[in-house]
Backbone as a printed PyTorch tensor [residue, N CA C, xyz], in Angstrom:
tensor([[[137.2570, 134.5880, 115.2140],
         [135.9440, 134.8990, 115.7560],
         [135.0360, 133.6740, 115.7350]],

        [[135.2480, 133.0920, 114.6680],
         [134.3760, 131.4360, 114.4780],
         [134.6920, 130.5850, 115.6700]],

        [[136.1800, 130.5840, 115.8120],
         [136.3350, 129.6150, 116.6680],
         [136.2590, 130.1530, 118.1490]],

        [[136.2280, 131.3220, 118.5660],
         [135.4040, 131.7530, 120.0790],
         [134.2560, 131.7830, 120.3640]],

        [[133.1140, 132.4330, 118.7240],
         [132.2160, 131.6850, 118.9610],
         [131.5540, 130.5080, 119.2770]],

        [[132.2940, 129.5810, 118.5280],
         [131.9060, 128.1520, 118.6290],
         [132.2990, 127.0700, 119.8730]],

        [[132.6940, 127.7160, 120.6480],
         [133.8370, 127.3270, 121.6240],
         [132.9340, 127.7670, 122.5730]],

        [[132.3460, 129.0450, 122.4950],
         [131.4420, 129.2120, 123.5960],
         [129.7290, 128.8600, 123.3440]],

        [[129.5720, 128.4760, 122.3470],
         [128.3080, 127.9880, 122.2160],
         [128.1940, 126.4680, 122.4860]],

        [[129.1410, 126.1250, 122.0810],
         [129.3340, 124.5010, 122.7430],
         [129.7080, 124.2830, 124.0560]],

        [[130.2610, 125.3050, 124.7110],
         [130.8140, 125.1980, 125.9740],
         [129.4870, 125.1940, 127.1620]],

        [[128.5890, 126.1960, 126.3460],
         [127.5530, 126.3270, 127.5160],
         [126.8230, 125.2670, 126.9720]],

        [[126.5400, 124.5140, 125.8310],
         [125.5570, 123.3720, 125.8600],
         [125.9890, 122.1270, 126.6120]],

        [[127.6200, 121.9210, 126.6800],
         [128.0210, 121.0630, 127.3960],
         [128.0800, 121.0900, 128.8610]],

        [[127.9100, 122.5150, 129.5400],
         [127.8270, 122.7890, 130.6220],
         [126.3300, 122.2710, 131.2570]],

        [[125.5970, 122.9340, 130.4520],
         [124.1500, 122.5500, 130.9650],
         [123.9860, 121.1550, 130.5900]],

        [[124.3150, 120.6320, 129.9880],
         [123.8480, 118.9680, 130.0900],
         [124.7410, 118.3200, 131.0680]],

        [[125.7260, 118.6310, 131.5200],
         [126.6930, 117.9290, 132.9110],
         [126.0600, 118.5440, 134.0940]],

        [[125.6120, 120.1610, 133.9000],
         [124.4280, 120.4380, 135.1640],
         [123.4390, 119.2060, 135.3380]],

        [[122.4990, 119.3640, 134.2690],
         [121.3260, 118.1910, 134.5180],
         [121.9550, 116.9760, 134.9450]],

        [[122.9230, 116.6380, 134.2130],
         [122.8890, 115.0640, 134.4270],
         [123.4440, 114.5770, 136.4470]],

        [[124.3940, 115.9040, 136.2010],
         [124.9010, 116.1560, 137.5560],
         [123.4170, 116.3040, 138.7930]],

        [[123.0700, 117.4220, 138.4030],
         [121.3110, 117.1780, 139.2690],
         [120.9440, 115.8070, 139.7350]],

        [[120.5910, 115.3760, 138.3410],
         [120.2270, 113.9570, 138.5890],
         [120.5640, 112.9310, 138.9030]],

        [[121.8330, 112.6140, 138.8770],
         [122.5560, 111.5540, 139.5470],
         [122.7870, 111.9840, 141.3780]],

        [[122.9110, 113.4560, 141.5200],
         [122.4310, 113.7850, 143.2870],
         [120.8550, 113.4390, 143.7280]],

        [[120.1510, 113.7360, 142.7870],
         [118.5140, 113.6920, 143.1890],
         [118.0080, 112.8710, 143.3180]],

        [[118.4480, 111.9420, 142.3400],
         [117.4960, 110.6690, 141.5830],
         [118.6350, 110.0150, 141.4310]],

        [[119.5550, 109.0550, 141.8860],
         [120.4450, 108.0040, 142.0500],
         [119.7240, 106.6270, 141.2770]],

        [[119.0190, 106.4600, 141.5370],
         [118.3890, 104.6100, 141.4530],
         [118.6340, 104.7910, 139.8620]],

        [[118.1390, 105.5140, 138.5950],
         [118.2260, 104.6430, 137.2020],
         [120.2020, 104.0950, 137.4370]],

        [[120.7790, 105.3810, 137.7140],
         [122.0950, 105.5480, 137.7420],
         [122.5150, 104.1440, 138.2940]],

        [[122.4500, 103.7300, 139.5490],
         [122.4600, 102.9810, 140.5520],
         [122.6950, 101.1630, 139.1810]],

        [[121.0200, 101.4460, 138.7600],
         [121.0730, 100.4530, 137.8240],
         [121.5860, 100.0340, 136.4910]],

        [[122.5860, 101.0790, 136.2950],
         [123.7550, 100.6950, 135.2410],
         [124.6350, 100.9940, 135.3480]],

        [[125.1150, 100.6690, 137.1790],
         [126.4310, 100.9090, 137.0550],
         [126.5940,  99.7150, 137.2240]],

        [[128.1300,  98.6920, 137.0340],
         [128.3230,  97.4570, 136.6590],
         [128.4590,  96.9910, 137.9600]],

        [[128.3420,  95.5280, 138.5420],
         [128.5730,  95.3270, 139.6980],
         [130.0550,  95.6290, 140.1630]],

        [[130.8630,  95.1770, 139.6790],
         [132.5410,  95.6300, 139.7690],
         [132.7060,  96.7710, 140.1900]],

        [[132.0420,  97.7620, 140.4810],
         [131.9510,  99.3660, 141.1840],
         [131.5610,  99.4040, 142.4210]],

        [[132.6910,  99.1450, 143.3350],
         [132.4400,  99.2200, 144.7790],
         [131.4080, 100.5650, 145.1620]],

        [[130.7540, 100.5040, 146.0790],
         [130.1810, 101.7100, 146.8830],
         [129.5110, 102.6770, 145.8590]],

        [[128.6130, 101.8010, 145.2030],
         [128.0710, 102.3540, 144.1140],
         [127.4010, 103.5580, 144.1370]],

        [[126.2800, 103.5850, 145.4550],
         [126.0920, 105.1350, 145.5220],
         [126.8500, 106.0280, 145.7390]],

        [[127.6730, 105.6850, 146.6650],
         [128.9480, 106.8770, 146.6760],
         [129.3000, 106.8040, 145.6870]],

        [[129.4670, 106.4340, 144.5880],
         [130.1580, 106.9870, 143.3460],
         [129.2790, 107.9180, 142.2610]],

        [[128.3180, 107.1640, 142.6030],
         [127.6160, 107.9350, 141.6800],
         [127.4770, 109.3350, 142.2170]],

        [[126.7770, 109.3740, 143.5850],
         [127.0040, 110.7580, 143.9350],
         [127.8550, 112.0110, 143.9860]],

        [[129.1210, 110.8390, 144.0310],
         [130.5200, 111.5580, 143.8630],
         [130.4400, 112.2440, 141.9020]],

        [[130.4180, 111.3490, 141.4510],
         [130.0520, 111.6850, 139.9640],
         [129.2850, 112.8930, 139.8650]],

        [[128.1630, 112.6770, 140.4060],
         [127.0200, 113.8150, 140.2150],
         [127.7380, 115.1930, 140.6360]],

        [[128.7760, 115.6470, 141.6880],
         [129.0810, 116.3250, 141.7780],
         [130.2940, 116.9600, 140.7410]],

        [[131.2690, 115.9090, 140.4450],
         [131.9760, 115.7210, 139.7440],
         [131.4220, 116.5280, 137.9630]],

        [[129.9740, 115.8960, 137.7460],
         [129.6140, 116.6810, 136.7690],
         [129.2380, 118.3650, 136.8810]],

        [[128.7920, 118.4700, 138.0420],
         [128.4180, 119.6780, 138.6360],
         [129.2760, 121.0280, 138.5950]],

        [[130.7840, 120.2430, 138.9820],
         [131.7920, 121.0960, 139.1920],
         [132.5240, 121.3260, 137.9250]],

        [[132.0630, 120.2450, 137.5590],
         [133.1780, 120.5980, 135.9390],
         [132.2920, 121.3220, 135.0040]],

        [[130.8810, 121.4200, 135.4160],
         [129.9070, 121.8420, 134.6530],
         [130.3160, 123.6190, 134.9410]],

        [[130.4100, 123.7540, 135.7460],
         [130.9740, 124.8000, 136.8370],
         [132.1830, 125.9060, 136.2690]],

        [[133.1150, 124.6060, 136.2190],
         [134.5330, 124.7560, 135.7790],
         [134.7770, 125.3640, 134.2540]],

        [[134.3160, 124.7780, 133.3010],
         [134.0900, 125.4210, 132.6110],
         [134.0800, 127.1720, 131.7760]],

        [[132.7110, 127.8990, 133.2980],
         [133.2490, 129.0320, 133.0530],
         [134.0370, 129.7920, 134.0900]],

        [[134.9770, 129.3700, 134.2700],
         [135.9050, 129.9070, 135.5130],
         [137.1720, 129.5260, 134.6680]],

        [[137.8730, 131.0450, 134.1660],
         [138.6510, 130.9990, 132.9350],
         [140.0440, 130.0450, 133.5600]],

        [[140.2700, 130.3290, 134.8700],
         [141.5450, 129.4300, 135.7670],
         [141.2980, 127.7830, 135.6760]],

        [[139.7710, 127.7180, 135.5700],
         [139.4190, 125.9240, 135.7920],
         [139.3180, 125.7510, 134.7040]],

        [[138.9950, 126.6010, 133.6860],
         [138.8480, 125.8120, 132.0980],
         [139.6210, 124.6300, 131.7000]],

        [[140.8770, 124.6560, 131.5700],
         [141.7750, 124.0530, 130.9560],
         [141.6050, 122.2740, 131.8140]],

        [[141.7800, 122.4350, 133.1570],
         [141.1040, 121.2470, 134.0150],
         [139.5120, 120.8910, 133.4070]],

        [[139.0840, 121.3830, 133.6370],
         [137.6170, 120.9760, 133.8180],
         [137.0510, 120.4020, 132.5360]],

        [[137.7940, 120.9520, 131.0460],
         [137.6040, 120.1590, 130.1390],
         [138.3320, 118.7340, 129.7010]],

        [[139.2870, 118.8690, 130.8240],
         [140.5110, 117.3970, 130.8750],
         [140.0140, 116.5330, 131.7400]],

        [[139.6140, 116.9210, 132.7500],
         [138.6770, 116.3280, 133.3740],
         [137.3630, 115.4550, 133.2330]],

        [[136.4630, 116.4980, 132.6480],
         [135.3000, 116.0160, 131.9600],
         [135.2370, 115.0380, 131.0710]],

        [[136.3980, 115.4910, 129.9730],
         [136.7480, 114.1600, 129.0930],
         [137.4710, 112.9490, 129.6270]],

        [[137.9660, 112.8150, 130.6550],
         [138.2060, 111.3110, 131.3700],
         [136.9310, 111.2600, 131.8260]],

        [[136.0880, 111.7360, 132.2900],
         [134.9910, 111.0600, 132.8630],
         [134.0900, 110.7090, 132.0390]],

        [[133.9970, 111.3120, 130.8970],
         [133.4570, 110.3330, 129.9360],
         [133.5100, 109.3130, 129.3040]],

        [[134.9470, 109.3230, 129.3640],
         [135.6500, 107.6030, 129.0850],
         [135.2970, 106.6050, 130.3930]],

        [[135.4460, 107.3010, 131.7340],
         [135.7120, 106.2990, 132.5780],
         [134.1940, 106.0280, 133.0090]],

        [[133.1080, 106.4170, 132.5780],
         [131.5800, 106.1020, 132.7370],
         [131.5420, 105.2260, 131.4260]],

        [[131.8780, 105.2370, 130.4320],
         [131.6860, 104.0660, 129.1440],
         [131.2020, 102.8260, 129.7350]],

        [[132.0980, 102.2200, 130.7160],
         [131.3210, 100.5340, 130.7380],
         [129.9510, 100.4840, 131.3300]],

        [[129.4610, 102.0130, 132.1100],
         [128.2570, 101.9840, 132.8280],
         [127.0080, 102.0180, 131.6520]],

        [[127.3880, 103.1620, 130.4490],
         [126.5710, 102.7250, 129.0530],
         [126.8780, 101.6820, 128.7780]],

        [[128.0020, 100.9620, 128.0580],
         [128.0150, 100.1000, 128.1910],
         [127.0450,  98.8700, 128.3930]],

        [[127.0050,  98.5550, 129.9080],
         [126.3820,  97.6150, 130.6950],
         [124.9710,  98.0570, 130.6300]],

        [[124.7010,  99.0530, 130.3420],
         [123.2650,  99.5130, 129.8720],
         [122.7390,  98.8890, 128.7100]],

        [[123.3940,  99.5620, 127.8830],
         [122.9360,  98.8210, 126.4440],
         [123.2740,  96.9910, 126.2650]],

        [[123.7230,  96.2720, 126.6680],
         [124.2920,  95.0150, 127.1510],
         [122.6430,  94.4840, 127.8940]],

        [[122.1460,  95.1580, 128.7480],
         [121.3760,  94.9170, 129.8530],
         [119.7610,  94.5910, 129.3300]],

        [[119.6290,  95.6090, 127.9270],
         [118.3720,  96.1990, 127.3580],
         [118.4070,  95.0420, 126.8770]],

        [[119.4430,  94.4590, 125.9990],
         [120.1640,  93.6240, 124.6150],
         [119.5620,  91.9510, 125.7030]],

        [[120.0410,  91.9990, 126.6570],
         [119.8000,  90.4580, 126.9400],
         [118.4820,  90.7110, 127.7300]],

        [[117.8980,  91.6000, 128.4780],
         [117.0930,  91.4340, 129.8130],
         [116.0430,  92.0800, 129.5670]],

        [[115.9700,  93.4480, 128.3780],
         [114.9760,  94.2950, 127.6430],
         [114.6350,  95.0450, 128.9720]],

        [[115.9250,  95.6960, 130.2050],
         [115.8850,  96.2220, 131.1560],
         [116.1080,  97.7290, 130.9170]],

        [[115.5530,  98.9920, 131.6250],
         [116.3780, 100.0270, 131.1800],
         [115.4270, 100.9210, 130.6330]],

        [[114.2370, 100.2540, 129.8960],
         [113.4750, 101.6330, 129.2140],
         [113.6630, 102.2290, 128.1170]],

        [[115.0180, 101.7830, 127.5220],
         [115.4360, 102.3490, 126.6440],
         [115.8650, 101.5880, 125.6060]],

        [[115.4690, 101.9780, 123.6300],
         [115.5450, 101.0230, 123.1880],
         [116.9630, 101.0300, 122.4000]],

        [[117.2730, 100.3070, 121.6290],
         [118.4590, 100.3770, 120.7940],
         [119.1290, 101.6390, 119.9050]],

        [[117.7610, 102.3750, 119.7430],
         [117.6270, 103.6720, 119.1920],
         [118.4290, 104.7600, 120.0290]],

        [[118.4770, 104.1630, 121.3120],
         [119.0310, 105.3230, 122.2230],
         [120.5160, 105.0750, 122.4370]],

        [[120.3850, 103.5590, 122.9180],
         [121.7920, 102.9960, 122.8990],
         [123.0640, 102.9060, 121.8960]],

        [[122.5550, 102.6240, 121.0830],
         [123.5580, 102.5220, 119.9330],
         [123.9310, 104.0860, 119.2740]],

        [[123.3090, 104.8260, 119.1340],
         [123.9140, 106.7870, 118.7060],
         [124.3260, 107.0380, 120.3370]],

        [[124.1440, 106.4920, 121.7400],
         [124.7350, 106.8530, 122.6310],
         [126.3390, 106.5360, 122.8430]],

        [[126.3810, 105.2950, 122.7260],
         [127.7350, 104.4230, 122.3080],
         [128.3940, 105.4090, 121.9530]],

        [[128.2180, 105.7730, 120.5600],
         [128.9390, 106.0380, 119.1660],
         [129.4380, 107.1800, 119.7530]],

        [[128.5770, 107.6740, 120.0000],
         [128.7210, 109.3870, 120.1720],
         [129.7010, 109.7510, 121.1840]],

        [[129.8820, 108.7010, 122.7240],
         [130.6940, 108.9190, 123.6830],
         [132.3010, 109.3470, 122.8300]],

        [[133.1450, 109.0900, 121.8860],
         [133.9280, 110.0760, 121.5570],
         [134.0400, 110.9750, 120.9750]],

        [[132.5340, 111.7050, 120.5960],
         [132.5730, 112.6260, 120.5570],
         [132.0520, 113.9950, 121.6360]],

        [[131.6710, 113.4360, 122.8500],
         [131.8070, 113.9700, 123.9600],
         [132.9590, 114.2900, 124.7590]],

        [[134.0070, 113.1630, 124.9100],
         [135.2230, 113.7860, 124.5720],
         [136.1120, 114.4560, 124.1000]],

        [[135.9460, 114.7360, 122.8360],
         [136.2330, 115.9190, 122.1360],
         [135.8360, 117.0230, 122.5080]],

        [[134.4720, 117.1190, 122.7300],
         [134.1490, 118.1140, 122.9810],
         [133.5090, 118.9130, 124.3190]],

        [[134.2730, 118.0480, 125.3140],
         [134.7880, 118.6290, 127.1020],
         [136.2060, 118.9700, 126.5180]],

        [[137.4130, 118.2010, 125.4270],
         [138.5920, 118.9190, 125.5550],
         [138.4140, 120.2040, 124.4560]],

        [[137.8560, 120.3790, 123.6300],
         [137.1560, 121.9210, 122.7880],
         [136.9250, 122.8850, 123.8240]],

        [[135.5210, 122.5200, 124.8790],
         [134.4840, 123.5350, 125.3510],
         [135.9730, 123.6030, 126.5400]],

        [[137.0110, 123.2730, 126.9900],
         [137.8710, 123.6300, 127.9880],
         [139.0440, 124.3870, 127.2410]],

        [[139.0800, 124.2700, 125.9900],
         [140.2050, 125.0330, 125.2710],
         [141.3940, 124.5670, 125.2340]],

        [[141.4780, 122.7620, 125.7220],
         [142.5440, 122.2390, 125.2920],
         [142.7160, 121.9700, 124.0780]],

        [[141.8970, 122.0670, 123.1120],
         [142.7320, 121.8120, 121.5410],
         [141.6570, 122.6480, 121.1160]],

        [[141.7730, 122.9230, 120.0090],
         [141.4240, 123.6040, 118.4780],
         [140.2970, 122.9160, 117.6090]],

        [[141.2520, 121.8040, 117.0210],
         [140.4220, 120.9270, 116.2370],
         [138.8940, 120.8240, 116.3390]],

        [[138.2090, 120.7970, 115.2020],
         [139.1700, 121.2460, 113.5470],
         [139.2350, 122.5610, 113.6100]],

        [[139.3860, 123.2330, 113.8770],
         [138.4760, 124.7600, 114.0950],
         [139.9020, 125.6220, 113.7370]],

        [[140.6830, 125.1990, 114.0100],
         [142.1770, 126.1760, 113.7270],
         [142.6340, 126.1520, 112.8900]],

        [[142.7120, 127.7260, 112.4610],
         [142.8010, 128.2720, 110.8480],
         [144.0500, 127.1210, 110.1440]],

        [[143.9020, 126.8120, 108.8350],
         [145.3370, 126.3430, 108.4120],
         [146.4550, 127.0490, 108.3650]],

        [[146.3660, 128.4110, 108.4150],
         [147.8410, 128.7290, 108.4680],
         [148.3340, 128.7450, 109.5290]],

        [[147.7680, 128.8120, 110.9190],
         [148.2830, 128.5260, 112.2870],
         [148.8540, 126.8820, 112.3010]],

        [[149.0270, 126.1430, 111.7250],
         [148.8420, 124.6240, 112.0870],
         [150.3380, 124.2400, 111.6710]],

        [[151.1710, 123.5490, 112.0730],
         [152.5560, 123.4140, 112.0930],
         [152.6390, 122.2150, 111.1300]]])
């Protein structure tokens, strides 16, 4: 019961923050725009593509057939956006560009694997830690 609870209370907080962020990278492109690295061809198209990308997986989530995707999913896209924080915090660090101070950057960093974890949790690809010890091989 702990772990369905917890699975779905995290699932919808992770949903609604890939909604927003998804919103905003369709609405409002330009901060986005400005930390993505130059090496990212067709930058608005990506980002936009992204924005949807968060949208759908935000989506996916509760659609018990897309779960299992949408949290495998989500968690590559959190890896594969890293160099765009990244190049953010890099950007603040030499250029004091961005708005944002070290305070934000550095627990943002850190935290990106644990956003991963927990798109593959809120999709129900793993357990961890959450699965009882006597289930555990």
């Amino acid at each position: 019961m702990l772990l369905a609870t917890t699975r779905q209370i995290l699932r919808a907080l992770l949903a609604a923050a890939y909604l927003l962020a998804g919103a905003l990278h369709i609405l409002k492109p330009a901060p986005f725009l400005g930390i993505t690295p130059a090496w990212v061809p067709y930058a608005p198209h990506v980002i936009l593509i992204t924005g949807l990308c968060e949208v759908a997986g935000a989506i996916g989530l509760f659609v018990p057939r897309l779960r299992w995707w949408a949290g495998v999913l989500l968690a590559a896209y959190a890896v594969c956006v890293y160099p765009a924080n990244v190049k953010h915090a890099l950007d603040y660090i030499a250029y004091g560009t961005g708005g944002l101070s070290l305070w934000y950057h550095i627990p943002r960093l850190a935290f990106q694997p644990v956003i991963v974890w927990w798109a593959l949790f809120a999709g129900a690809v793993i357990d961890w830690p959450f699965k009882p010890r006597s289930a555990r091989a």
